[in-house]
Tab-separated table of C-alpha atoms (C1' of nucleotides) in Angstrom:
chain	number	residue	atom	x	y	z
A	151	MET	CA	57.264	162.342	109.037
A	152	ALA	CA	56.084	159.556	106.371
A	153	SER	CA	57.762	159.451	103.315
A	154	SER	CA	55.239	159.622	100.470
A	155	LYS	CA	55.131	155.736	100.338
A	156	GLN	CA	53.706	156.237	104.003
A	157	ALA	CA	51.632	158.350	103.732
A	158	GLY	CA	49.987	156.211	100.653
A	159	ALA	CA	49.516	153.387	103.036
A	160	GLU	CA	48.445	155.519	106.063
A	161	ALA	CA	45.611	157.236	103.150
A	162	LEU	CA	44.390	153.824	102.720
A	163	VAL	CA	44.213	152.680	106.033
A	164	ALA	CA	43.044	156.973	106.699
A	165	GLY	CA	39.159	155.582	106.864
A	166	ARG	CA	39.886	153.510	109.721
A	167	ARG	CA	42.297	155.366	112.011
A	168	ALA	CA	41.531	159.073	111.537
A	169	ALA	CA	38.468	157.854	114.031
A	170	ALA	CA	40.966	157.258	116.960
A	171	PRO	CA	44.331	158.800	116.883
A	172	LYS	CA	44.808	156.834	119.790
A	173	ALA	CA	43.959	152.926	118.748
A	174	TRP	CA	42.709	151.854	121.977
A	175	ALA	CA	40.423	149.048	121.226
A	176	GLU	CA	36.868	151.263	121.552
A	177	ALA	CA	33.646	148.503	122.629
A	178	ALA	CA	30.992	148.909	121.054
A	179	MET	CA	27.931	148.560	123.711
A	180	PRO	CA	25.487	146.152	123.342
A	181	GLU	CA	22.139	149.722	123.518
A	182	LEU	CA	18.464	148.506	122.254
A	183	PRO	CA	18.909	147.221	118.750
A	184	GLU	CA	21.701	144.745	120.048
A	185	ALA	CA	19.420	143.467	122.307
A	186	GLU	CA	16.731	143.402	120.266
A	187	THR	CA	18.779	141.026	117.604
A	188	ILE	CA	19.359	138.748	120.321
A	189	ARG	CA	16.011	138.536	121.686
A	190	CYS	CA	14.240	137.308	118.302
A	191	GLN	CA	17.145	135.394	118.034
A	192	LEU	CA	16.836	134.030	121.376
A	193	GLU	CA	13.267	132.813	121.522
A	194	PRO	CA	12.942	130.246	118.916
A	195	GLU	CA	16.066	128.566	119.860
A	196	VAL	CA	14.901	128.341	124.584
A	197	ALA	CA	10.990	129.485	124.091
A	198	GLY	CA	9.555	126.051	126.188
A	199	VAL	CA	12.342	125.009	127.212
A	200	THR	CA	13.108	124.283	131.297
A	201	ILE	CA	16.415	125.721	132.833
A	202	ARG	CA	17.588	122.698	134.941
A	203	LYS	CA	20.079	124.571	136.986
A	204	ILE	CA	21.693	128.016	137.171
A	205	ARG	CA	25.698	128.421	137.890
A	206	VAL	CA	27.168	131.719	138.435
A	207	LEU	CA	30.708	132.237	137.800
A	208	ILE	CA	31.152	135.615	138.161
A	209	ALA	CA	29.276	136.816	141.486
A	210	ARG	CA	29.603	140.551	140.442
A	211	ALA	CA	27.216	139.119	137.731
A	212	ALA	CA	24.258	138.152	139.847
A	213	ARG	CA	25.213	141.649	143.045
A	214	GLU	CA	21.342	142.371	143.211
A	215	HIS	CA	21.207	139.106	145.020
A	216	GLN	CA	22.002	138.524	148.189
A	217	SER	CA	23.585	135.101	146.796
A	218	PRO	CA	23.811	132.958	144.106
A	219	ARG	CA	21.938	130.387	146.101
A	220	GLU	CA	18.482	133.187	145.854
A	221	LEU	CA	18.908	133.499	142.632
A	222	ALA	CA	18.943	130.131	141.253
A	223	ARG	CA	16.473	128.942	143.872
A	224	LEU	CA	14.056	131.874	141.828
A	225	VAL	CA	14.659	130.575	138.184
A	226	GLU	CA	15.827	126.979	138.925
A	227	GLY	CA	13.091	124.257	137.210
A	228	ARG	CA	10.744	126.626	136.002
A	229	ARG	CA	9.875	126.178	131.406
A	230	ILE	CA	10.927	129.448	129.356
A	231	ALA	CA	7.449	131.215	128.668
A	232	ARG	CA	8.736	133.605	125.998
A	233	VAL	CA	11.891	135.732	125.519
A	234	GLY	CA	11.334	139.448	125.999
A	235	ARG	CA	13.641	143.000	126.031
A	236	ARG	CA	13.019	146.525	128.406
A	237	GLY	CA	15.604	148.630	126.845
A	238	LYS	CA	19.218	147.061	126.432
A	239	ALA	CA	18.732	144.267	128.572
A	240	VAL	CA	17.197	141.230	127.661
A	241	VAL	CA	14.280	139.407	129.445
A	242	LEU	CA	13.622	135.352	129.666
A	243	LEU	CA	10.589	135.459	130.582
A	244	LEU	CA	9.980	132.055	133.201
A	245	GLY	CA	6.549	130.310	133.976
A	246	PRO	CA	5.560	128.157	136.994
A	247	ARG	CA	8.053	125.315	138.297
A	248	CYS	CA	8.180	122.403	136.082
A	249	PHE	CA	7.539	119.510	138.838
A	250	GLY	CA	9.650	116.099	138.431
A	251	SER	CA	12.230	117.332	138.401
A	252	GLY	CA	13.621	116.586	141.940
A	253	LEU	CA	12.328	119.108	144.153
A	254	PRO	CA	11.223	118.557	146.846
A	255	LYS	CA	6.738	118.598	146.991
A	256	GLN	CA	6.943	120.845	150.410
A	257	ARG	CA	8.282	124.049	147.977
A	258	ALA	CA	5.350	124.185	145.900
A	259	SER	CA	4.276	127.601	146.735
A	260	ALA	CA	7.655	128.586	146.341
A	261	ALA	CA	7.742	126.872	142.839
A	262	ALA	CA	4.109	128.568	142.019
A	263	GLY	CA	3.810	131.970	140.175
A	264	GLN	CA	5.904	133.366	137.079
A	265	VAL	CA	9.343	134.869	136.884
A	266	THR	CA	10.876	137.167	134.719
A	267	LEU	CA	15.102	136.591	134.791
A	268	ILE	CA	16.477	139.598	133.524
A	269	ILE	CA	20.024	139.670	131.381
A	270	ARG	CA	21.932	142.990	131.037
A	271	LEU	CA	23.888	143.027	128.557
A	272	GLY	CA	25.934	145.901	129.647
A	273	MET	CA	29.442	147.196	127.638
A	274	THR	CA	30.765	144.114	126.616
A	275	GLY	CA	27.956	141.336	127.222
A	276	LEU	CA	26.898	138.206	125.009
A	277	ILE	CA	24.795	135.848	125.114
A	278	GLN	CA	25.346	132.384	123.334
A	279	VAL	CA	23.218	128.996	123.001
A	280	VAL	CA	26.106	126.255	123.498
A	281	PRO	CA	25.838	122.186	123.482
A	282	ASP	CA	26.822	121.309	127.080
A	283	LYS	CA	30.750	120.000	126.234
A	284	GLU	CA	30.894	123.833	124.975
A	285	PRO	CA	34.223	124.463	126.526
A	286	ILE	CA	33.574	126.723	128.232
A	287	ALA	CA	34.572	131.367	127.176
A	288	LYS	CA	37.167	133.620	129.154
A	289	HIS	CA	34.625	135.678	130.830
A	290	THR	CA	31.576	133.453	130.797
A	291	ALA	CA	29.935	135.366	134.169
A	292	ALA	CA	26.805	132.668	134.006
A	293	LEU	CA	24.956	130.114	133.016
A	294	LEU	CA	21.594	128.272	132.529
A	295	GLU	CA	22.267	124.622	132.049
A	296	LEU	CA	19.065	123.686	129.519
A	297	GLU	CA	16.929	120.484	129.795
A	298	ASP	CA	17.650	119.288	126.163
A	299	GLY	CA	22.066	119.996	126.868
A	300	ARG	CA	22.376	123.167	125.732
A	301	GLN	CA	23.474	125.890	127.993
A	302	ILE	CA	22.745	129.499	127.339
A	303	ARG	CA	25.630	131.652	128.695
A	304	PHE	CA	26.051	134.498	129.368
A	305	VAL	CA	29.596	136.882	128.560
A	306	ASP	CA	30.694	139.611	129.808
A	307	GLN	CA	34.313	140.665	129.518
A	308	ARG	CA	34.212	143.927	131.601
A	309	GLN	CA	31.860	143.332	134.572
A	310	PHE	CA	29.095	145.366	134.108
A	311	GLY	CA	26.229	143.293	133.287
A	312	LEU	CA	23.913	142.183	134.927
A	313	ILE	CA	22.208	139.072	135.577
A	314	SER	CA	18.534	138.962	137.818
A	315	ALA	CA	16.012	137.384	138.921
A	316	ARG	CA	11.894	138.275	140.039
A	317	PRO	CA	8.976	136.988	140.828
A	318	GLY	CA	6.186	137.857	138.282
A	319	HIS	CA	6.658	139.060	134.294
A	320	GLU	CA	4.954	143.011	135.176
A	321	VAL	CA	8.841	144.054	134.001
A	322	ASP	CA	8.412	147.856	134.883
A	323	SER	CA	8.010	147.308	138.255
A	324	MET	CA	11.045	145.789	138.443
A	325	PRO	CA	14.210	147.706	140.605
A	326	GLU	CA	15.817	146.923	137.199
A	327	PHE	CA	13.669	149.340	134.967
A	328	GLU	CA	12.914	151.649	138.226
A	329	GLY	CA	11.312	154.644	136.193
A	330	TYR	CA	12.554	153.369	132.521
A	331	GLY	CA	11.046	155.683	130.128
A	332	PRO	CA	8.755	154.051	127.295
A	333	GLU	CA	10.374	151.676	124.213
A	334	PRO	CA	11.215	154.026	120.699
A	335	PHE	CA	8.179	151.712	119.094
A	336	SER	CA	5.594	151.921	121.400
A	337	ASP	CA	3.024	154.609	121.194
A	338	GLU	CA	3.437	156.403	124.243
A	339	PHE	CA	6.928	157.491	123.161
A	340	SER	CA	5.874	160.673	120.772
A	341	PRO	CA	7.131	164.428	120.000
A	342	GLU	CA	4.566	165.092	122.479
A	343	TYR	CA	5.937	162.767	125.212
A	344	LEU	CA	9.516	164.319	124.320
A	345	LYS	CA	7.771	168.133	124.915
A	346	GLN	CA	7.428	167.081	128.245
A	347	ALA	CA	10.409	165.085	128.882
A	348	PHE	CA	12.820	167.716	127.739
A	349	ALA	CA	11.276	170.066	129.388
A	350	ARG	CA	12.801	171.092	132.536
A	351	ARG	CA	16.411	168.798	131.102
A	352	SER	CA	18.521	171.533	130.888
A	353	ALA	CA	21.267	169.011	130.973
A	354	GLN	CA	22.624	168.182	127.250
A	355	LEU	CA	21.355	166.932	124.911
A	356	GLU	CA	22.811	163.800	123.532
A	357	VAL	CA	22.784	162.914	127.747
A	358	VAL	CA	19.074	163.489	128.009
A	359	LEU	CA	18.570	160.800	124.837
A	360	MET	CA	20.856	158.861	126.811
A	361	ASP	CA	18.966	159.055	130.498
A	362	GLN	CA	17.191	155.520	130.390
A	363	LYS	CA	14.476	157.233	132.129
A	364	VAL	CA	12.965	159.271	129.294
A	365	ILE	CA	13.792	156.853	126.876
A	366	ALA	CA	14.528	153.668	127.275
A	367	GLY	CA	17.457	151.775	124.799
A	368	ILE	CA	19.451	154.599	123.549
A	369	GLY	CA	23.133	154.830	124.159
A	370	LYS	CA	26.483	156.246	122.526
A	371	ILE	CA	26.719	154.837	119.476
A	372	TYR	CA	22.781	155.795	118.404
A	373	ALA	CA	22.646	158.696	121.050
A	374	ASP	CA	25.221	160.001	117.716
A	375	GLU	CA	23.857	158.282	115.208
A	376	ILE	CA	20.099	160.166	116.004
A	377	SER	CA	21.534	163.600	116.565
A	378	PHE	CA	23.136	163.572	113.257
A	379	ARG	CA	19.634	162.320	111.642
A	380	ALA	CA	17.083	164.619	113.358
A	381	GLY	CA	20.526	167.445	112.652
A	382	LEU	CA	20.735	168.802	115.989
A	383	ARG	CA	24.181	169.539	117.323
A	384	PRO	CA	24.506	167.032	120.498
A	385	THR	CA	25.858	170.350	122.768
A	386	ARG	CA	22.293	171.252	122.867
A	387	ARG	CA	20.010	171.999	125.735
A	388	ALA	CA	17.095	169.503	125.463
A	389	SER	CA	14.776	172.095	126.390
A	390	GLY	CA	16.182	174.656	124.299
A	391	LEU	CA	14.313	172.218	121.470
A	392	THR	CA	11.621	173.585	118.938
A	393	GLY	CA	8.712	171.655	118.350
A	394	PRO	CA	10.011	170.242	114.843
A	395	MET	CA	13.364	169.694	116.258
A	396	ARG	CA	11.712	167.594	119.090
A	397	GLN	CA	9.317	166.294	115.292
A	398	ARG	CA	12.805	165.287	113.739
A	399	LEU	CA	14.340	164.439	116.831
A	400	TRP	CA	10.912	161.989	117.040
A	401	GLN	CA	11.207	160.217	113.456
A	402	ALA	CA	15.299	160.143	113.604
A	403	THR	CA	15.704	158.054	116.698
A	404	ARG	CA	12.370	155.049	115.252
A	405	GLU	CA	14.679	155.274	112.145
A	406	VAL	CA	17.813	154.930	113.345
A	407	LEU	CA	16.686	151.889	116.045
A	408	ALA	CA	14.834	150.014	113.186
A	409	GLU	CA	17.365	150.621	110.748
A	410	ALA	CA	20.663	149.042	112.942
A	411	ILE	CA	17.995	146.159	113.733
A	412	GLN	CA	18.124	145.376	110.452
A	413	CYS	CA	21.533	145.310	110.692
A	414	ARG	CA	21.433	142.925	113.301
A	415	GLY	CA	23.010	146.008	115.316
A	416	SER	CA	26.596	147.296	115.658
A	417	SER	CA	29.888	145.861	115.774
A	418	ALA	CA	32.586	148.901	115.678
A	419	ASN	CA	34.894	146.834	115.777
A	420	ASP	CA	37.001	143.606	115.408
A	421	GLU	CA	36.017	142.853	119.757
A	422	THR	CA	32.789	143.153	122.215
A	423	TYR	CA	29.862	143.170	120.212
A	424	ARG	CA	28.404	139.534	118.255
A	425	ASP	CA	24.722	138.574	118.023
A	426	LEU	CA	23.348	135.100	119.288
A	427	TYR	CA	25.846	132.636	116.570
A	428	GLY	CA	28.610	135.095	117.007
A	429	ILE	CA	27.800	136.808	114.284
A	430	PRO	CA	28.690	140.864	113.884
A	431	GLY	CA	25.829	143.585	113.071
A	432	GLU	CA	26.500	145.573	109.909
A	433	PHE	CA	25.204	148.824	111.727
A	434	GLN	CA	28.372	150.467	111.984
A	435	LYS	CA	28.942	150.191	107.775
A	436	ARG	CA	25.960	153.201	108.295
A	437	MET	CA	27.285	155.153	110.475
A	438	TYR	CA	27.165	159.031	110.031
A	439	VAL	CA	29.482	160.082	112.604
A	440	TYR	CA	30.204	157.604	115.567
A	441	GLN	CA	34.170	157.435	116.210
A	442	ARG	CA	34.186	159.316	112.669
A	443	THR	CA	36.929	161.852	114.281
A	444	GLY	CA	38.221	163.869	111.845
A	445	GLU	CA	37.141	161.879	108.824
A	446	ALA	CA	34.681	163.459	105.910
A	447	CYS	CA	30.917	163.373	107.069
A	448	ARG	CA	28.953	161.779	104.311
A	449	ILE	CA	26.874	164.349	103.796
A	450	CYS	CA	29.172	167.501	103.298
A	451	GLY	CA	32.538	166.644	103.767
A	452	THR	CA	33.061	168.903	106.618
A	453	PRO	CA	34.982	166.700	109.639
A	454	ILE	CA	33.817	165.569	112.155
A	455	LYS	CA	34.245	166.626	115.306
A	456	ARG	CA	34.566	165.062	118.620
A	457	THR	CA	32.854	166.758	121.934
A	458	ALA	CA	33.669	165.742	125.657
A	459	MET	CA	30.233	165.249	127.909
A	460	PRO	CA	30.587	165.785	131.208
A	461	GLY	CA	32.116	163.032	132.195
A	462	GLY	CA	34.842	162.784	129.847
A	463	ARG	CA	33.252	160.402	126.856
A	464	GLY	CA	32.565	161.137	123.665
A	465	MET	CA	30.336	163.001	121.139
A	466	HIS	CA	30.147	162.670	117.487
A	467	TRP	CA	28.642	165.407	115.501
A	468	CYS	CA	28.953	167.308	112.268
A	469	PRO	CA	29.464	171.163	112.568
A	470	LYS	CA	28.053	172.028	109.481
A	471	CYS	CA	25.006	169.225	109.247
A	472	GLN	CA	24.381	169.730	113.379
A	473	ARG	CA	22.277	173.232	114.215
B	288	DA	C1'	14.767	168.189	141.146
B	289	DG	C1'	18.522	167.886	137.751
B	290	DT	C1'	23.484	168.535	136.651
B	291	DT	C1'	28.458	166.754	137.207
B	292	DG	C1'	31.739	163.918	138.762
B	293	DG	C1'	34.081	159.726	140.182
B	294	DA	C1'	34.274	154.866	140.642
B	295	DC	C1'	33.551	150.209	138.806
B	296	DC	C1'	35.522	146.622	135.428
B	297	DT	C1'	38.961	144.759	131.545
B	298	DG	C1'	41.966	144.982	127.310
B	299	DA	C1'	45.129	147.096	123.903
B	300	DC	C1'	47.687	150.420	123.573
B	301	DT	C1'	51.276	154.277	125.067
B	302	DG	C1'	54.924	156.153	127.028
B	303	DC	C1'	59.229	155.082	129.862
C	4	DT	C1'	60.886	143.833	127.796
C	5	DG	C1'	58.309	145.061	131.108
C	6	DC	C1'	55.535	147.761	133.512
C	7	DA	C1'	52.494	151.300	134.580
C	8	DG	C1'	49.363	155.028	133.164
C	9	DT	C1'	45.026	156.148	129.927
C	10	DC	C1'	40.688	155.025	127.580
C	11	DA	C1'	36.050	153.716	126.508
C	12	DG	C1'	31.684	152.447	128.387
C	13	DG	C1'	26.520	151.862	131.258
C	14	DT	C1'	24.909	152.403	136.018
C	15	DC	C1'	24.935	153.215	140.278
C	16	DC	C1'	25.817	157.174	143.427
C	17	DA	C1'	27.663	160.973	146.152
C	18	DA	C1'	28.077	165.744	146.124
C	19	DC	C1'	26.855	170.110	144.439
DNA sequence: AGTTGGACCTGACTGC
DNA sequence: TGCAGTCAGGTCCAAC
């Protein structure tokens, strides 16, 4: 066993370590607040700028397309009109192709209309805007060369992310977002909506919260935190929630996500998520349960529990505060 | 139709 | 020292 000196040192770091009996790097994945942070920062940087060229460095990132060339044909020569978001994905809304950029005139019909470039961040996706001279970071999956000498780079360590393009700006009709549920801050998302969405869902609350077809944008971190704020065990059957429970869940969803956006997202450890400027988010400081297994609940002091979800992933919750 | 579990992928860590 | 095994996560797909 540890000496008393060691025990003291352990106590000092207990707050960090107790959550991770095995201290492998647990990735903080980009969910809605992280994607929204990047969207907010990206739009003023690149709106109005034309994409000269796209280079796919990891072919897997463009797997929705027959070839990277197909992706290039859709986006090259177009001006970025706006930067949007759907769920956990950042979308670049591109205008009609700008001529004078060396494209043959006979491709005029293909150039007409609008295109949406979709960047789904997956687990470890980052977006950077850098001068084109900047050395290319390891795991850079794709980069967009802009007309002004900068590049938008999509870096994705674990390659779960995705970059694709579709004609038009109607994101909800695109295969990437097929069947997606409402945005948590939309009018469509309401306690009444939850009632019908949960009606035939006997799966655990956490599983249903993370289902993008129910609510768009929630992943593990925020499913844990939302369940805590709502005072509901993540192991509950979604269909078994009462009206007042759904009301609390609805409110907690909006509160937690709004707070996390204010904090520029979560960077639960020194790895993975950073905002557009490489700065970690701050929401991890306000987490009550996520990755706090064994630590004292900030409300009641009860040790935070970890239960495996179907598929083996952990749900973190307080046995006393959550019923 | 809804639920569950495996595969994908990488880096960090554990145990031999 | 080094290698094999384990784990995390979002999403898709197959099986129940």
